[in-house]
mmCIF file of C-alpha atoms in Angstrom:
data_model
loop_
_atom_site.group_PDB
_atom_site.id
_atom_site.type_symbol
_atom_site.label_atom_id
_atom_site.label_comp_id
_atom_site.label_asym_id
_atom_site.label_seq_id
_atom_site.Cartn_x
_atom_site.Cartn_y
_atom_site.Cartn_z
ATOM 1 C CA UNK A 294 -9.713 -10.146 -19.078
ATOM 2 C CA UNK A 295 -7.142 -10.616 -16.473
ATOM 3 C CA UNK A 296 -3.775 -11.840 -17.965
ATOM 4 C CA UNK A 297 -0.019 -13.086 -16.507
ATOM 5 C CA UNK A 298 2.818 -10.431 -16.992
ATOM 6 C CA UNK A 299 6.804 -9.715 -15.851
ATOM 7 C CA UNK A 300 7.503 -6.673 -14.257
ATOM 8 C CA UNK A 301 11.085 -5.329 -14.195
ATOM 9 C CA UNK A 302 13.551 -2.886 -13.441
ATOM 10 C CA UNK A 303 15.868 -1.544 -16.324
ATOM 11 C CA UNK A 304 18.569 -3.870 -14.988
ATOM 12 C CA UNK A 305 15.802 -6.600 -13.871
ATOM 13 C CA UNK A 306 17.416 -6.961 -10.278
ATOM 14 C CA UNK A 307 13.784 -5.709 -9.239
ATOM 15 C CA UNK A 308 11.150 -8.181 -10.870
ATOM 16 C CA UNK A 309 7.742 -9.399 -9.927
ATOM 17 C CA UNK A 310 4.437 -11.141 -11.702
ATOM 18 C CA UNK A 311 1.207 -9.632 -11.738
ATOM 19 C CA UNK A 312 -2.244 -10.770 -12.937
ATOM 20 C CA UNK A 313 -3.651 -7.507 -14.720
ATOM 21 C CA UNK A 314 -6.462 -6.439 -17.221
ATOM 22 C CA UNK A 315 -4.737 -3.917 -19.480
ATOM 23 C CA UNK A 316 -7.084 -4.074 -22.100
ATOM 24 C CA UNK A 317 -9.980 -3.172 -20.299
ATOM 25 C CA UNK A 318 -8.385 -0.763 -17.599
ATOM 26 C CA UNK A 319 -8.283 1.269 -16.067
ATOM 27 C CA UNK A 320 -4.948 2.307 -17.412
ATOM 28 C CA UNK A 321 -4.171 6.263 -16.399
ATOM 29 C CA UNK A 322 -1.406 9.183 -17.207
ATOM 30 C CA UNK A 323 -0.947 11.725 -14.513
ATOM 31 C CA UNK A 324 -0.002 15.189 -14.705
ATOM 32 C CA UNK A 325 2.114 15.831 -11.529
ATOM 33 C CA UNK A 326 5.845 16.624 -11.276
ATOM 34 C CA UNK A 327 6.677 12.708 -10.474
ATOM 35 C CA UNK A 328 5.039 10.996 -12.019
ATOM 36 C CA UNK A 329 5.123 13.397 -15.553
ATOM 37 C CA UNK A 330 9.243 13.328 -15.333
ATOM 38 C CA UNK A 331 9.251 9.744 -14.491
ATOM 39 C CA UNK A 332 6.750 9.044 -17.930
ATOM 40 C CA UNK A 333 4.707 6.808 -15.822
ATOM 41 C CA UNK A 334 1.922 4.857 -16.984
ATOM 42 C CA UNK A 335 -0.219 3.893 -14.380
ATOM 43 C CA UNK A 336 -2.579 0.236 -13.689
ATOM 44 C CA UNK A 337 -4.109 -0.665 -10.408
ATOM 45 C CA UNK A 338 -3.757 -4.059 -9.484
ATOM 46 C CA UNK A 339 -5.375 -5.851 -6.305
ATOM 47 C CA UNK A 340 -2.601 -6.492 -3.444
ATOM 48 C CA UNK A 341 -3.021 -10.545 -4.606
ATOM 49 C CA UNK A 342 -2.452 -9.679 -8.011
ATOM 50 C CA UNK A 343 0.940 -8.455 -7.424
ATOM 51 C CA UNK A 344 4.174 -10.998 -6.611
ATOM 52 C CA UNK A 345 7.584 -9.305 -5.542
ATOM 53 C CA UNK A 346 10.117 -12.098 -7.254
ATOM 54 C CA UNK A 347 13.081 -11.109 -5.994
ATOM 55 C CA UNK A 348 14.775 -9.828 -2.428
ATOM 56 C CA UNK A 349 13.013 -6.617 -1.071
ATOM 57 C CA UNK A 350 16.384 -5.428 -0.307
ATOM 58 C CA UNK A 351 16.976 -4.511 -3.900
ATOM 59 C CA UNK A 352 14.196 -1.557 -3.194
ATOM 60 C CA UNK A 353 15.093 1.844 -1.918
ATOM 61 C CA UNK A 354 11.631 3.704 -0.556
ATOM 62 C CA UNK A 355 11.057 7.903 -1.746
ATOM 63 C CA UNK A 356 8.258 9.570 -0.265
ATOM 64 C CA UNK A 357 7.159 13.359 -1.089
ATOM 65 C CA UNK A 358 5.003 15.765 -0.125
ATOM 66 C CA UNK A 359 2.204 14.393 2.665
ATOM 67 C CA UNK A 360 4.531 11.356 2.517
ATOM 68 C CA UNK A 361 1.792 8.899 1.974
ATOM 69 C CA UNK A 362 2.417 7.207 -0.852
ATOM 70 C CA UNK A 363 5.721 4.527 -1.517
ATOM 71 C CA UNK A 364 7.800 5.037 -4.600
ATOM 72 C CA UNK A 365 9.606 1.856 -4.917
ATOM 73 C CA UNK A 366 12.551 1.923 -6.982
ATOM 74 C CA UNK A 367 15.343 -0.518 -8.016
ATOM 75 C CA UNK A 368 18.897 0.984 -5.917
ATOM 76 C CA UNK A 369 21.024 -0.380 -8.649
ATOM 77 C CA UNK A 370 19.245 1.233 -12.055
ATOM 78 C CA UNK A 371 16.724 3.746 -10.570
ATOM 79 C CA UNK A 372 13.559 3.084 -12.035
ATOM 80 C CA UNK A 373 10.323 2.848 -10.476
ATOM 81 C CA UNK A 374 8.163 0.200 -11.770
ATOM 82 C CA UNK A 375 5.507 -0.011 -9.413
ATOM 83 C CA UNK A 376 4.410 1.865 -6.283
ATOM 84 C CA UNK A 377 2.072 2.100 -3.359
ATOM 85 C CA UNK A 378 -0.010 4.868 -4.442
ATOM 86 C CA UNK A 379 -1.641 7.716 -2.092
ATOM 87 C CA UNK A 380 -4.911 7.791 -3.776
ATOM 88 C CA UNK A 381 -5.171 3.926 -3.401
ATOM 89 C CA UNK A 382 -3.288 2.306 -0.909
ATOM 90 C CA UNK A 383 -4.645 -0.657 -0.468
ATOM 91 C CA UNK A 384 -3.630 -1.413 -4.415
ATOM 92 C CA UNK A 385 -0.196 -1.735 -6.155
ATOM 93 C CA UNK A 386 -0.079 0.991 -8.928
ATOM 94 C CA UNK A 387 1.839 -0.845 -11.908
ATOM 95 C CA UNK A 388 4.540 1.134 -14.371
ATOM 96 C CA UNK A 389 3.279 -0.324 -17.895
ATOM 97 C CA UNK A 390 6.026 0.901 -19.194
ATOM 98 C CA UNK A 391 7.904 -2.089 -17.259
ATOM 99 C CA UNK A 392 5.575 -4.911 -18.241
ATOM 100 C CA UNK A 393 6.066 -8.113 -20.828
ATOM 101 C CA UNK A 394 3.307 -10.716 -21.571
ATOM 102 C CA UNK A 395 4.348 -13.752 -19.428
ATOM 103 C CA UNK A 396 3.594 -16.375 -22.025
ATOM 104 C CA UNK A 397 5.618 -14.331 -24.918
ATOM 105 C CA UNK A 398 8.259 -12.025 -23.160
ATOM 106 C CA UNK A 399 6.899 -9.850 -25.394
ATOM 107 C CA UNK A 400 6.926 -5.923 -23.901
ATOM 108 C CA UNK A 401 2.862 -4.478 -23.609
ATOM 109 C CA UNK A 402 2.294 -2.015 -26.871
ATOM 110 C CA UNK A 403 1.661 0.501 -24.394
ATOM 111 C CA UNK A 404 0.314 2.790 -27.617
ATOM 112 C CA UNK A 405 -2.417 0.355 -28.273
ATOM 113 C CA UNK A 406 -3.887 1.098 -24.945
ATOM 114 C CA UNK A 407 -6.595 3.280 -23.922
ATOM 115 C CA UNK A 408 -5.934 5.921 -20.579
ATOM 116 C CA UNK A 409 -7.921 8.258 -18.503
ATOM 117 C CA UNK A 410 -5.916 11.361 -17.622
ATOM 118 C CA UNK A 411 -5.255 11.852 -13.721
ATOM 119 C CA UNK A 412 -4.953 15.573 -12.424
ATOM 120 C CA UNK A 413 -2.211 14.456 -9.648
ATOM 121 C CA UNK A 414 -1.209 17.996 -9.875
ATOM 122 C CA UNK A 415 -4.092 19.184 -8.173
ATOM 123 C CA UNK A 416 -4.671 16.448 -6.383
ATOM 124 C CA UNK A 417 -6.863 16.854 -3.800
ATOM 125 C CA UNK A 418 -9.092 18.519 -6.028
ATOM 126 C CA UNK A 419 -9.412 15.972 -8.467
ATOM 127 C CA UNK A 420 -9.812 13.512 -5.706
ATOM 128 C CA UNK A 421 -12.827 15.572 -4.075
ATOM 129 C CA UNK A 422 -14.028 15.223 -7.801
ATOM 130 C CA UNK A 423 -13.600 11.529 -7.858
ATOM 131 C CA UNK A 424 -15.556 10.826 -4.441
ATOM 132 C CA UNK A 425 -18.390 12.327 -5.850
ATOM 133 C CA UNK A 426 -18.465 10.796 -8.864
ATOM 134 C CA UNK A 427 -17.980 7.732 -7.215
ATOM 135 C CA UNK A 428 -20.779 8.595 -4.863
ATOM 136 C CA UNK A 429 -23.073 9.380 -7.544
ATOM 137 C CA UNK A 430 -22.499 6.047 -9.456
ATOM 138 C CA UNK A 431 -23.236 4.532 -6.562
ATOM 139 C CA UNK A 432 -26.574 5.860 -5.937
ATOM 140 C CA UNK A 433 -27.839 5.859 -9.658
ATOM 141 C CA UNK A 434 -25.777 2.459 -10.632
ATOM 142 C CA UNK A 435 -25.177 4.673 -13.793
ATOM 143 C CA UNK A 436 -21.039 4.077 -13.974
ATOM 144 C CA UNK A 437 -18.685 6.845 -14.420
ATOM 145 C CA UNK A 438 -17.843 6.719 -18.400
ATOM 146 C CA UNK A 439 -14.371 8.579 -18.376
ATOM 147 C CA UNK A 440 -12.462 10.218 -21.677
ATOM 148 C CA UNK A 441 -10.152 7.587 -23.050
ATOM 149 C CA UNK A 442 -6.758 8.561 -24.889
ATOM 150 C CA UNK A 443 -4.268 6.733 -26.818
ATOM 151 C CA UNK A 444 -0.790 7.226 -26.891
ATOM 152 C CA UNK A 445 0.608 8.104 -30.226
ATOM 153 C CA UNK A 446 3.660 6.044 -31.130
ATOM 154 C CA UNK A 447 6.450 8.298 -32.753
ATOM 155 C CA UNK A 448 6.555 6.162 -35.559
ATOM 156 C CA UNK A 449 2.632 7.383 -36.664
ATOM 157 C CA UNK A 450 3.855 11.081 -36.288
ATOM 158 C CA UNK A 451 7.184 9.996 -38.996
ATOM 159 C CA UNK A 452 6.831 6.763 -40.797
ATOM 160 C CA UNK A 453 9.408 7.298 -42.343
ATOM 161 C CA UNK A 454 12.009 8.515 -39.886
ATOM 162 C CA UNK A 455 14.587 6.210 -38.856
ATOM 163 C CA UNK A 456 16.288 7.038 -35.882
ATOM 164 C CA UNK A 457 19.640 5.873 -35.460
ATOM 165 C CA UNK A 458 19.764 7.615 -38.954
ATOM 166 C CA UNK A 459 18.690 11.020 -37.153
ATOM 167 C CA UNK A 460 20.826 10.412 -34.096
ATOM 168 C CA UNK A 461 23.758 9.785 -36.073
ATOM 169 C CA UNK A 462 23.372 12.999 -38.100
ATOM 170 C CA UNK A 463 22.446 15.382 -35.253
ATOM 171 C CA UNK A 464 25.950 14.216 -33.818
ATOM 172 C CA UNK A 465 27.691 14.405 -36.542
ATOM 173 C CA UNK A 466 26.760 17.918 -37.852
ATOM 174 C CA UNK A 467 29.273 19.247 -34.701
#
């Protein structure tokens, strides 16, 4: 079920809506050098879905490698929170990490979320992979039924661990 949410930069100088089914995905973590540093957690949306709110010029483009895809990212905090991506570039790929429910403000629980697990670091590999799989759904109408993970929140691993607590005591023991 498509729903409203607020996109941001850290700073929110970079901002836009989008109109996104989270729930029902597909949401994705991928395994390459960029996006693995970066701790992106990737959504697809349809170019229509996705509003820039504020001025473009707050945007500074990086490209990498075969230079196809468009990392946006905010010039005045840094972070990426959406991009044009190579695989589909007719689609905005969403940060989740950077999303809020529209109606609350509340930030997405990105751990209650399911994900499929990209293999960006092989790419064109996995993309080979993903043609045919395509292809094959489309000829049986038998959909691809991929592996779904969850994040696990911190908090699950150590109920019990408060971490200003821990910060505080790892800084203090020098």
């Amino acid at each position: 079920m498509q729903k409203r949410y607020l996109g941001q930069c850290h700073c929110g100088k970079v901002a836009y809506a989008v109109e996104a089914d989270l729930e029902g995905g597909p949401n994705a973590i991928c395994n390459c050098t960029n996006c693995n540093m970066k701790a992106f957690l990737h959504h697809h949306v349809e170019k229509a879905c996705f509003k820039l709110l504020t001025a473009f010029d707050d945007l500074k483009l990086y490209k990498f490698g075969t230079l196809s895809a468009e990392h946006y990212f905010c010039k005045f905090c840094g972070v990426e929170s959406f991009y044009r991506s190579r695989s589909d570039p007719h689609m905005w790929d969403i940060n989740v990490r950077c999303l809020r429910h529209a109606d609350t403000g509340k930030r997405v629980d990105i751990y209650a979320l399911s994900y499929e697990l990209h293999d960006g670091e092989h790419w064109e590999e996995s993309q080979s992979i993903r043609h045919e799989r395509d292809r094959r759904a489309r000829e049986t109408g038998i959909p691809h039924q991929a592996k779904f993970w969850r994040l696990i929140a911190p908090a699950e691993c150590a109920p019990d661990l408060d971490v200003a607590v821990a910060f505080r005591q790892t800084w203090e023991s020098d």
